[in-house]
Tab-separated table of C-alpha atoms in Angstrom:
chain	number	residue	atom	x	y	z
A	1	LEU	CA	135.961	86.421	100.137
A	2	ALA	CA	132.926	84.188	100.472
A	3	LYS	CA	130.952	83.142	97.395
A	4	THR	CA	127.776	81.928	97.139
A	5	THR	CA	126.195	79.291	94.635
A	6	GLN	CA	122.517	78.839	93.986
A	7	PRO	CA	120.109	77.493	91.311
A	8	ILE	CA	119.546	80.155	88.429
A	9	SER	CA	115.843	79.380	88.563
A	10	MET	CA	113.166	77.466	89.944
A	11	ASP	CA	109.518	76.916	89.386
A	12	SER	CA	106.526	76.026	91.764
A	13	TYR	CA	102.918	75.821	92.095
A	14	GLU	CA	100.799	77.721	94.006
A	15	GLY	CA	100.448	76.254	97.408
A	16	GLN	CA	103.517	74.393	97.644
A	17	GLU	CA	106.407	74.812	99.833
A	18	VAL	CA	109.781	75.780	98.061
A	19	ASN	CA	113.236	75.260	99.273
A	20	ILE	CA	115.945	77.250	97.628
A	21	THR	CA	119.513	76.112	98.573
A	22	CYS	CA	122.337	78.066	98.446
A	23	SER	CA	126.113	76.928	98.920
A	24	HIS	CA	129.037	79.187	100.500
A	25	ASN	CA	131.521	76.463	101.312
A	26	ASN	CA	134.086	79.517	102.357
A	27	ILE	CA	132.067	80.950	105.112
A	28	ALA	CA	133.833	82.437	107.483
A	29	THR	CA	133.263	81.914	111.390
A	30	ASN	CA	131.736	84.809	112.032
A	31	ASP	CA	129.508	85.305	108.816
A	32	TYR	CA	125.756	85.290	108.929
A	33	ILE	CA	123.855	84.338	106.186
A	34	THR	CA	121.383	86.771	104.845
A	35	TRP	CA	118.274	86.694	102.239
A	36	TYR	CA	116.944	89.208	100.304
A	37	GLN	CA	113.810	89.257	97.692
A	38	GLN	CA	113.619	91.253	94.747
A	39	PHE	CA	110.602	91.989	92.916
A	40	PRO	CA	111.336	93.418	88.935
A	41	SER	CA	112.062	96.907	89.042
A	42	GLN	CA	112.008	97.312	92.962
A	43	GLY	CA	114.764	97.620	95.488
A	44	PRO	CA	115.618	94.213	97.381
A	45	ARG	CA	113.878	93.349	100.342
A	46	PHE	CA	115.527	91.981	103.668
A	47	ILE	CA	113.999	88.592	104.100
A	48	ILE	CA	115.808	86.863	107.235
A	49	GLN	CA	118.895	85.812	108.261
A	50	GLY	CA	120.721	83.482	110.508
A	51	TYR	CA	124.055	82.062	111.882
A	52	LYS	CA	123.257	78.278	112.428
A	53	THR	CA	120.304	75.985	112.920
A	54	LYS	CA	117.050	77.419	112.184
A	55	VAL	CA	115.249	80.674	112.003
A	56	THR	CA	111.933	81.405	111.326
A	57	ASN	CA	109.733	84.695	111.002
A	58	GLU	CA	106.247	85.596	109.605
A	59	VAL	CA	107.769	85.055	105.992
A	60	ALA	CA	109.894	82.518	105.923
A	61	SER	CA	112.445	79.750	107.757
A	62	LEU	CA	116.163	79.461	107.437
A	63	PHE	CA	117.464	76.046	107.601
A	64	ILE	CA	121.596	76.273	108.199
A	65	PRO	CA	123.363	72.664	109.013
A	66	ALA	CA	125.954	72.195	111.549
A	67	ASP	CA	129.001	72.756	108.959
A	68	ARG	CA	127.494	76.323	107.586
A	69	LYS	CA	128.440	75.333	104.189
A	70	SER	CA	125.027	75.732	102.598
A	71	SER	CA	121.733	77.080	103.783
A	72	THR	CA	118.297	76.674	102.914
A	73	LEU	CA	115.660	79.268	102.410
A	74	SER	CA	111.998	77.631	102.755
A	75	LEU	CA	108.801	79.835	101.984
A	76	PRO	CA	105.708	77.828	102.943
A	77	ARG	CA	102.731	77.708	100.622
A	78	VAL	CA	103.730	80.129	97.899
A	79	SER	CA	101.394	82.354	96.065
A	80	LEU	CA	101.748	84.187	92.790
A	81	SER	CA	103.128	87.391	94.601
A	82	ASP	CA	105.860	85.321	95.611
A	83	THR	CA	107.554	85.414	92.093
A	84	ALA	CA	110.670	87.336	92.659
A	85	VAL	CA	114.478	86.795	92.809
A	86	TYR	CA	116.029	85.461	95.940
A	87	TYR	CA	119.388	86.430	96.745
A	88	CYS	CA	121.573	84.377	99.345
A	89	LEU	CA	124.334	86.673	101.059
A	90	VAL	CA	127.152	85.830	103.259
A	91	GLY	CA	129.722	88.246	104.978
A	92	ASP	CA	132.403	90.396	102.960
A	93	ARG	CA	134.695	91.972	105.124
A	94	ARG	CA	136.981	94.277	103.190
A	95	ALA	CA	139.194	96.603	105.049
A	96	GLY	CA	137.300	96.357	108.563
A	97	SER	CA	133.774	96.809	106.928
A	98	TYR	CA	131.213	94.593	106.272
A	99	GLN	CA	129.584	94.739	102.449
A	100	LEU	CA	126.616	92.798	101.037
A	101	THR	CA	127.826	90.989	97.796
A	102	PHE	CA	124.831	90.429	95.606
A	103	GLY	CA	125.137	87.397	93.334
A	104	LYS	CA	122.580	86.611	90.453
A	105	GLY	CA	119.893	84.917	92.859
A	106	THR	CA	117.538	82.469	92.209
A	107	LYS	CA	114.412	83.329	89.993
A	108	LEU	CA	111.343	81.839	91.565
A	109	SER	CA	108.401	81.458	89.285
A	110	VAL	CA	104.980	80.608	91.228
A	111	ILE	CA	102.718	79.156	88.716
A	112	PRO	CA	98.982	79.044	89.172
B	1	ASP	CA	106.221	106.990	106.678
B	2	GLY	CA	109.659	106.500	107.290
B	3	GLY	CA	111.723	105.112	104.145
B	4	ILE	CA	114.110	105.680	101.193
B	5	THR	CA	113.170	107.956	98.427
B	6	GLN	CA	114.825	108.122	95.090
B	7	SER	CA	113.971	110.603	92.264
B	8	PRO	CA	113.065	110.469	89.282
B	9	LYS	CA	112.107	106.952	88.737
B	10	TYR	CA	113.156	107.227	84.988
B	11	LEU	CA	116.078	109.391	83.745
B	12	PHE	CA	117.313	109.991	80.390
B	13	ARG	CA	120.606	111.831	79.207
B	14	LYS	CA	122.537	112.496	76.337
B	15	GLU	CA	126.026	110.714	76.168
B	16	GLY	CA	128.708	113.112	77.450
B	17	GLN	CA	126.371	114.745	80.239
B	18	ASN	CA	126.648	114.409	83.795
B	19	VAL	CA	123.389	113.338	85.637
B	20	THR	CA	122.921	113.239	89.565
B	21	LEU	CA	120.605	110.949	91.069
B	22	SER	CA	118.699	111.751	93.949
B	23	CYS	CA	118.762	109.659	97.403
B	24	GLU	CA	116.953	110.493	100.745
B	25	GLN	CA	116.332	108.683	103.872
B	26	ASN	CA	114.424	109.538	106.846
B	27	LEU	CA	115.288	106.583	109.051
B	28	ASN	CA	117.898	108.367	110.988
B	29	HIS	CA	120.570	105.875	109.202
B	30	ASP	CA	124.261	106.281	109.549
B	31	ALA	CA	124.896	104.499	106.556
B	32	MET	CA	124.081	104.735	102.846
B	33	TYR	CA	125.301	102.990	99.828
B	34	TRP	CA	124.596	103.125	96.237
B	35	TYR	CA	124.318	99.824	93.844
B	36	ARG	CA	123.987	99.591	90.056
B	37	GLN	CA	121.917	96.365	88.626
B	38	ASP	CA	122.014	95.334	84.923
B	39	PRO	CA	119.682	93.429	83.263
B	40	GLY	CA	119.557	89.433	84.546
B	41	GLN	CA	122.387	90.337	87.024
B	42	GLY	CA	122.768	91.247	90.538
B	43	LEU	CA	123.721	94.276	92.473
B	44	ARG	CA	127.312	95.738	92.486
B	45	LEU	CA	128.272	98.430	95.049
B	46	ILE	CA	129.555	101.453	93.610
B	47	TYR	CA	130.001	103.901	96.906
B	48	TYR	CA	129.049	103.620	100.419
B	49	SER	CA	129.068	106.206	103.286
B	50	GLN	CA	129.389	105.480	107.002
B	51	ILE	CA	128.899	108.725	108.216
B	52	VAL	CA	128.349	112.242	107.157
B	53	ASN	CA	131.027	113.658	105.042
B	54	ASP	CA	132.979	110.395	104.695
B	55	PHE	CA	132.375	108.059	101.889
B	56	GLN	CA	134.310	105.039	99.966
B	57	LYS	CA	134.510	103.395	96.929
B	58	GLY	CA	132.932	100.197	96.246
B	59	ASP	CA	133.352	97.684	93.402
B	60	ILE	CA	132.652	99.812	90.541
B	61	ALA	CA	133.452	103.799	91.530
B	62	GLU	CA	135.114	104.817	88.376
B	63	GLY	CA	133.047	107.113	86.525
B	64	TYR	CA	130.798	107.922	89.744
B	65	SER	CA	130.995	110.532	92.546
B	66	VAL	CA	129.346	111.103	95.466
B	67	SER	CA	128.645	113.556	98.449
B	68	ARG	CA	127.217	113.198	102.155
B	69	GLU	CA	126.926	116.659	103.392
B	70	LYS	CA	123.718	115.384	105.421
B	71	LYS	CA	123.233	112.294	107.014
B	72	GLU	CA	119.559	112.316	104.934
B	73	SER	CA	120.895	112.650	101.742
B	74	PHE	CA	123.643	110.662	99.546
B	75	PRO	CA	123.393	111.994	95.958
B	76	LEU	CA	125.143	110.087	93.204
B	77	THR	CA	126.492	111.548	90.213
B	78	VAL	CA	127.275	109.642	86.818
B	79	THR	CA	129.919	111.265	85.005
B	80	SER	CA	130.739	111.571	81.215
B	81	ALA	CA	133.692	109.248	82.068
B	82	GLN	CA	131.630	106.198	83.218
B	83	LYS	CA	131.601	103.819	79.929
B	84	ASN	CA	128.297	101.856	80.171
B	85	PRO	CA	126.084	104.495	82.591
B	86	THR	CA	122.657	102.758	81.280
B	87	ALA	CA	121.377	100.856	84.503
B	88	PHE	CA	119.147	100.289	87.341
B	89	TYR	CA	120.437	102.399	90.100
B	90	LEU	CA	119.554	101.577	93.799
B	91	CYS	CA	120.182	103.200	97.119
B	92	ALA	CA	120.145	102.004	100.353
B	93	SER	CA	120.622	102.523	103.766
B	94	SER	CA	121.172	100.760	106.999
B	95	ILE	CA	121.393	101.702	111.134
B	96	GLN	CA	125.236	101.574	110.915
B	97	GLN	CA	127.752	100.313	108.353
B	98	GLY	CA	128.525	96.534	108.788
B	99	THR	CA	124.562	95.741	109.470
B	100	ARG	CA	123.404	93.223	107.216
B	101	GLU	CA	119.935	94.418	107.008
B	102	GLN	CA	119.742	97.160	104.361
B	103	TYR	CA	116.663	99.348	103.201
B	104	PHE	CA	116.312	99.816	99.453
B	105	GLY	CA	114.808	102.840	97.974
B	106	PRO	CA	112.551	102.274	94.728
B	107	GLY	CA	115.315	102.920	92.160
B	108	THR	CA	116.150	104.968	89.222
B	109	ARG	CA	116.311	103.579	85.840
B	110	LEU	CA	118.893	105.791	83.866
B	111	THR	CA	119.178	105.569	79.786
B	112	VAL	CA	121.798	107.517	78.254
B	113	THR	CA	121.694	107.565	74.572
């Protein structure tokens, strides 16, 4: 099973770009990398997913190097409302089905 | 508005009582999931269902039961056999099982005393 490792917490000032790196040394060939965001007392929300190189949407960018053993979620110009826990997930195939395994995530605190 | 609803938001029960948490979705999704989250922890999968009348155990199914009689509904029963039932319970759905994008409900915070 592919495991992920990410920092427990990060602080950033408003307006800065934030990069959260996740390592997944045992990622399988056909696994995608997915990121979720969770605010306190709410369910997680899908942010972005990718397989290789770079993916960008209206919320974030995801950078994945060629070896795919890590990935970096980039949040441009964060605001106070970006304070949340961010989860990095990779595939988890069990008995032919695909499950999401959530670790503890990275708690991002945006400071005014 | 399409989405997932969970009710109630807060639930209190006495130890030894079974309690059922509601989860409804109008997204026409085939797959539904139940997760448990403890303070400062990630989510752990309790049960999931790929289609109506079918469901499988997740990582921590002991002390829980589910049913999937309708596509829209996936209720979770926390039984008295669950040793530490106090937690935040999250229901999610996806277009099909195996899709990485899951849509989560607002959660139910269960407190058992």
